mmCIF file of C-alpha atoms in Angstrom:
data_model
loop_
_atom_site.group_PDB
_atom_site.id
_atom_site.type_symbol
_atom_site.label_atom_id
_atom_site.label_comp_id
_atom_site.label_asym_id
_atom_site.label_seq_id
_atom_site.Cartn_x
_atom_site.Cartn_y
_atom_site.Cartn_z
ATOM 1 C CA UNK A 228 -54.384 30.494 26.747
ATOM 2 C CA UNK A 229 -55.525 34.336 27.259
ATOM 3 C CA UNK A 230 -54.142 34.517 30.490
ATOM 4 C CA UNK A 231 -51.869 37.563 32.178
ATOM 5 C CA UNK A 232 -49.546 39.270 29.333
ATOM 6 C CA UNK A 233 -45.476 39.341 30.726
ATOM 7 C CA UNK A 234 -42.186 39.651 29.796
ATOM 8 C CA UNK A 235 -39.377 37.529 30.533
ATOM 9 C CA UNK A 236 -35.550 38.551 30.352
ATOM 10 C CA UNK A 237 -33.108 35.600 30.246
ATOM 11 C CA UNK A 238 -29.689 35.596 30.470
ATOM 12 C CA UNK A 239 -26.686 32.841 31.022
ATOM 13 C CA UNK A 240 -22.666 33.646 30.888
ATOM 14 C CA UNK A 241 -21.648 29.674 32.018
ATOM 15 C CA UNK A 242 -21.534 26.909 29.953
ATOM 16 C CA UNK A 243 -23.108 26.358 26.658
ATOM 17 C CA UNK A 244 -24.587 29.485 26.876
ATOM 18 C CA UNK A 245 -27.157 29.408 23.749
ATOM 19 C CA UNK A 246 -28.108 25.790 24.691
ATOM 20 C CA UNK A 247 -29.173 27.217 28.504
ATOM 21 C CA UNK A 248 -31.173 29.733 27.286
ATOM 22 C CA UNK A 249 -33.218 27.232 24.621
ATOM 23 C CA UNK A 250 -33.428 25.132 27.332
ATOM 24 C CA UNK A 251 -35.252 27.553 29.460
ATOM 25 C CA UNK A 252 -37.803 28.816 26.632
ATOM 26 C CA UNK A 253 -38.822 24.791 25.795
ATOM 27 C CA UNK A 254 -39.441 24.665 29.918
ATOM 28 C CA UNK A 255 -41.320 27.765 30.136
ATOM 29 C CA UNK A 256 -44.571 25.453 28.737
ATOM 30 C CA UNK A 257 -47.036 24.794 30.509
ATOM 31 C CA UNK A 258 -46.624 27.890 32.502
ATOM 32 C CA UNK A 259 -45.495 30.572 30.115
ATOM 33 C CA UNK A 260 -47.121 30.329 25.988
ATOM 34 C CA UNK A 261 -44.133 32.049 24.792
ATOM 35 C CA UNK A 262 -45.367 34.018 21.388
ATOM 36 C CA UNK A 263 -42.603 36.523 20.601
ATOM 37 C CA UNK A 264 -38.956 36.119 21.128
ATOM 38 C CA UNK A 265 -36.406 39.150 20.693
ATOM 39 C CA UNK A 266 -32.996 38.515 18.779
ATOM 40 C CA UNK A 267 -30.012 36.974 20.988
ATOM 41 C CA UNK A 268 -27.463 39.482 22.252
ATOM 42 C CA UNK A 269 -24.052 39.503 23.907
ATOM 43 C CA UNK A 270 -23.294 41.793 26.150
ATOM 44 C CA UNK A 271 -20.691 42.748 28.472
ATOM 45 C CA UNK A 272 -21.453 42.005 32.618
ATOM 46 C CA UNK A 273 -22.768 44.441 34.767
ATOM 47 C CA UNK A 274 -22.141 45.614 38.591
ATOM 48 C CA UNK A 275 -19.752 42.069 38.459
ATOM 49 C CA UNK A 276 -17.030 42.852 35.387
ATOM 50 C CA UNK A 277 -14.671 39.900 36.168
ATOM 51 C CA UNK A 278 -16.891 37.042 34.888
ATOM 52 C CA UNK A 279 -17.810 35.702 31.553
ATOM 53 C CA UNK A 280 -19.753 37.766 28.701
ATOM 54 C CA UNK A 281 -23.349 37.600 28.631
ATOM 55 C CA UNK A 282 -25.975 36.007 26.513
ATOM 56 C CA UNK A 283 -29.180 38.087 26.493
ATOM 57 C CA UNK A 284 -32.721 38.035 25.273
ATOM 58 C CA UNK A 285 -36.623 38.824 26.103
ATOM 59 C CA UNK A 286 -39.709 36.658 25.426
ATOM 60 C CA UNK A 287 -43.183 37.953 25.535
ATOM 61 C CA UNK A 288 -46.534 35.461 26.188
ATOM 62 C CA UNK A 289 -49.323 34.709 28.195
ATOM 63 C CA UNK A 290 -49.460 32.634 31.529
ATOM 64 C CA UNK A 291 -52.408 31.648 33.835
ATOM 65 C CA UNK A 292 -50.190 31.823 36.978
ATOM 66 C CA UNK A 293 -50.130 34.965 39.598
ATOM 67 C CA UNK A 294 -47.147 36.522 39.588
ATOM 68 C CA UNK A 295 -45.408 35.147 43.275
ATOM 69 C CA UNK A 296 -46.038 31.492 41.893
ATOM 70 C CA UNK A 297 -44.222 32.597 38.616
ATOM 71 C CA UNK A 298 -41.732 34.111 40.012
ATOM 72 C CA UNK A 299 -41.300 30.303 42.120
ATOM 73 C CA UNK A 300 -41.829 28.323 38.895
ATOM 74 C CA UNK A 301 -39.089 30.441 37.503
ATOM 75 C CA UNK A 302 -36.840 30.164 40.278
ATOM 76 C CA UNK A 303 -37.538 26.264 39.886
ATOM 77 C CA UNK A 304 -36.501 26.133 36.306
ATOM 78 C CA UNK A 305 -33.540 28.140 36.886
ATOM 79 C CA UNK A 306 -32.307 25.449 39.622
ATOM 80 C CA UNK A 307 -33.327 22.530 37.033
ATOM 81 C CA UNK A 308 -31.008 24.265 34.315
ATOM 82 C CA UNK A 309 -27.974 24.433 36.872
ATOM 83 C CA UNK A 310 -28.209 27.176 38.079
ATOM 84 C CA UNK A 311 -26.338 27.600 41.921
ATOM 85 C CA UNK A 312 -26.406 30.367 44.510
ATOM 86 C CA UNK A 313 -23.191 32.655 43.985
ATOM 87 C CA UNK A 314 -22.328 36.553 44.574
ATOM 88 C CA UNK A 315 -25.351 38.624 43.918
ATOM 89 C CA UNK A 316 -24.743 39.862 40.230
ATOM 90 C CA UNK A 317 -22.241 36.649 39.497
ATOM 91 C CA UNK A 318 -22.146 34.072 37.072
ATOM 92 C CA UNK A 319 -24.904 32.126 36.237
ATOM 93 C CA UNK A 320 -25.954 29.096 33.970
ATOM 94 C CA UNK A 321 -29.164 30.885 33.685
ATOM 95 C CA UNK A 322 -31.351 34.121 35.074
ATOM 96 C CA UNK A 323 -34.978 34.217 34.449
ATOM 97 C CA UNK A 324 -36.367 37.854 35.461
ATOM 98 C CA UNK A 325 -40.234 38.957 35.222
ATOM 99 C CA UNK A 326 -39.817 41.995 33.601
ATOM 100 C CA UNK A 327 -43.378 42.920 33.565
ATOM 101 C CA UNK A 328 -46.812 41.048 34.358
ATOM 102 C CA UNK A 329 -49.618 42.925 32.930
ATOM 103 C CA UNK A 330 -49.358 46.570 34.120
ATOM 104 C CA UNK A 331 -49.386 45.143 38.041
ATOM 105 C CA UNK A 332 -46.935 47.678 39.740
ATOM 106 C CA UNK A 333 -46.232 45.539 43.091
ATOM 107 C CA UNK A 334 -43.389 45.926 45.661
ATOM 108 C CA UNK A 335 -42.749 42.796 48.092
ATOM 109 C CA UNK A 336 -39.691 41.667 49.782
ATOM 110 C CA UNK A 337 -40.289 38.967 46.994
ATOM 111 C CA UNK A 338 -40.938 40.457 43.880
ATOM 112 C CA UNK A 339 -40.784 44.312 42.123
ATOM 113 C CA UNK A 340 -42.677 44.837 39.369
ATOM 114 C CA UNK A 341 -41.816 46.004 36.737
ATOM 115 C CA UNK A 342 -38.070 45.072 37.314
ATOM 116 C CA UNK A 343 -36.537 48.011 39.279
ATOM 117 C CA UNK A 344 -33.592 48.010 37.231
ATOM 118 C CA UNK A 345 -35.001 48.020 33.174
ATOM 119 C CA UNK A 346 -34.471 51.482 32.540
ATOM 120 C CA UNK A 347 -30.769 51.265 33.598
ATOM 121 C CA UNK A 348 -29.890 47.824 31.825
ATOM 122 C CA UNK A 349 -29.495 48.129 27.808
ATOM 123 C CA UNK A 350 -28.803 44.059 27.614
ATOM 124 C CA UNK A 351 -32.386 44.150 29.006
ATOM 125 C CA UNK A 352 -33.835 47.157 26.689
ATOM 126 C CA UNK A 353 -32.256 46.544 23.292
ATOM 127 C CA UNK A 354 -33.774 42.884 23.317
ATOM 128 C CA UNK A 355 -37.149 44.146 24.787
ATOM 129 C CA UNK A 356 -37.401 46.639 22.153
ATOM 130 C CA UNK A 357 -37.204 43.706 19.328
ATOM 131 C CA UNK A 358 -40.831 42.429 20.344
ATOM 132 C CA UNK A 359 -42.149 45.260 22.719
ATOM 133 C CA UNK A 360 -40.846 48.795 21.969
ATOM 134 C CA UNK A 361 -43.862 50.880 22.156
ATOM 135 C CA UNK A 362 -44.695 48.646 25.318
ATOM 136 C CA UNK A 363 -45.741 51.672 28.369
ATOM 137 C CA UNK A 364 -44.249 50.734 31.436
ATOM 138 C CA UNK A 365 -46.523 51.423 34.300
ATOM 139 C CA UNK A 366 -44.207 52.295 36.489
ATOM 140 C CA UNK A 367 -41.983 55.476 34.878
ATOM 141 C CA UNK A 368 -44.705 55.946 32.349
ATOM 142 C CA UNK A 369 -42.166 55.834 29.245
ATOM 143 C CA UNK A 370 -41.871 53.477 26.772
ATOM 144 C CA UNK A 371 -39.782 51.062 25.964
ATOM 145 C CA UNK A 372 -38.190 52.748 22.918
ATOM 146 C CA UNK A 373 -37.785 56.059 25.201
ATOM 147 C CA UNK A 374 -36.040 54.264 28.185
ATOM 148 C CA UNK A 375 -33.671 52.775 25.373
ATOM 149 C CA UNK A 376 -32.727 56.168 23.743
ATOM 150 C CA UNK A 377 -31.960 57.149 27.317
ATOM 151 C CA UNK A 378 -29.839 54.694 28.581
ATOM 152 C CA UNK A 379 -26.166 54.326 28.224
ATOM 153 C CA UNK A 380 -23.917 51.086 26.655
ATOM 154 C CA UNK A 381 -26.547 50.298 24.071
ATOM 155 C CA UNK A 382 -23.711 50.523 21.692
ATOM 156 C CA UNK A 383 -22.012 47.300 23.511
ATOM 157 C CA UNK A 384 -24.833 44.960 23.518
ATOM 158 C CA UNK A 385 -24.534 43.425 19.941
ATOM 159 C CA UNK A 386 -26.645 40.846 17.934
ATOM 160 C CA UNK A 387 -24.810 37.236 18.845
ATOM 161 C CA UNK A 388 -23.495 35.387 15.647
ATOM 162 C CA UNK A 389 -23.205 31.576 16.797
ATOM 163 C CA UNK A 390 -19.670 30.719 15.260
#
């Protein structure tokens, strides 16, 4: 597949977290060739702090889709994986986010990209940085690696040891 380059965050702070997040990379075929996968990290939640700890990684590959029918397959797979609608920010079985498609900068009621919110979210950068840190996002114009030595709580997402 050549296809669009893109970046995926997933997350999941319900259930068998590590198992909802393998779950979702094995689905990603046939509409995502995943080729690089960052470390797993836990991490503290954001915006919503009385809810379970995070699990947090990116994946990096190729897909053939446009970006509003990924976003849909996404949204799909997340339902499939048990995900329901809660508060905005809550706990989730799983969260699938485009972080970037190509270089396409695009605003829609739909869909921002790149992700509004990467430069503020370490649990996003610190695992982006594992497959993608010199990655220029077309947006801010700064790199991965630069938005990560700027952001705060990078110290508090840590590498997650399966006990």
């Amino acid at each position: 597949m050549n296809g669009t380059r893109v970046y995926l965050a997933l997350g999941s702070n319900l259930g068998d977290r590590l198992a909802a997040l393998q779950t979702a990379i094995d689905r990603l075929a046939p509409a995502v060739t995943v080729d690089a996968q960052s470390g797993i990290y836990e991490t503290a939640p954001m915006y919503v702090a009385e809810q379970p700890a995070f699990l947090n990684m990116v994946v990096g590959g190729r897909t053939d889709m446009g970006a509003l029918d990924l976003l849909d397959f996404l949204k799909s797979l997340e339902r499939d994986i048990g995900r329901v609608p809660s508060v905005v920010n809550g706990p989730r079985a799983i969260d699938l986010d485009i972080l970037y498609f190509a270089d396409v900068v695009l605003e829609t009621d739909r869909l921002t990209l790149p992700h509004p919110r990467i430069a503020e979210r370490a649990f996003v950068l610190v695992p982006l940085a594992d497959i993608a840190a010199g990655l220029m996002d077309p947006s801010v114009k700064r790199t991965v690696v630069d938005m990560l030595d700027a952001v705060s709580g990078r110290e508090e997402v840590v590498p997650f040891v399966n006990r």
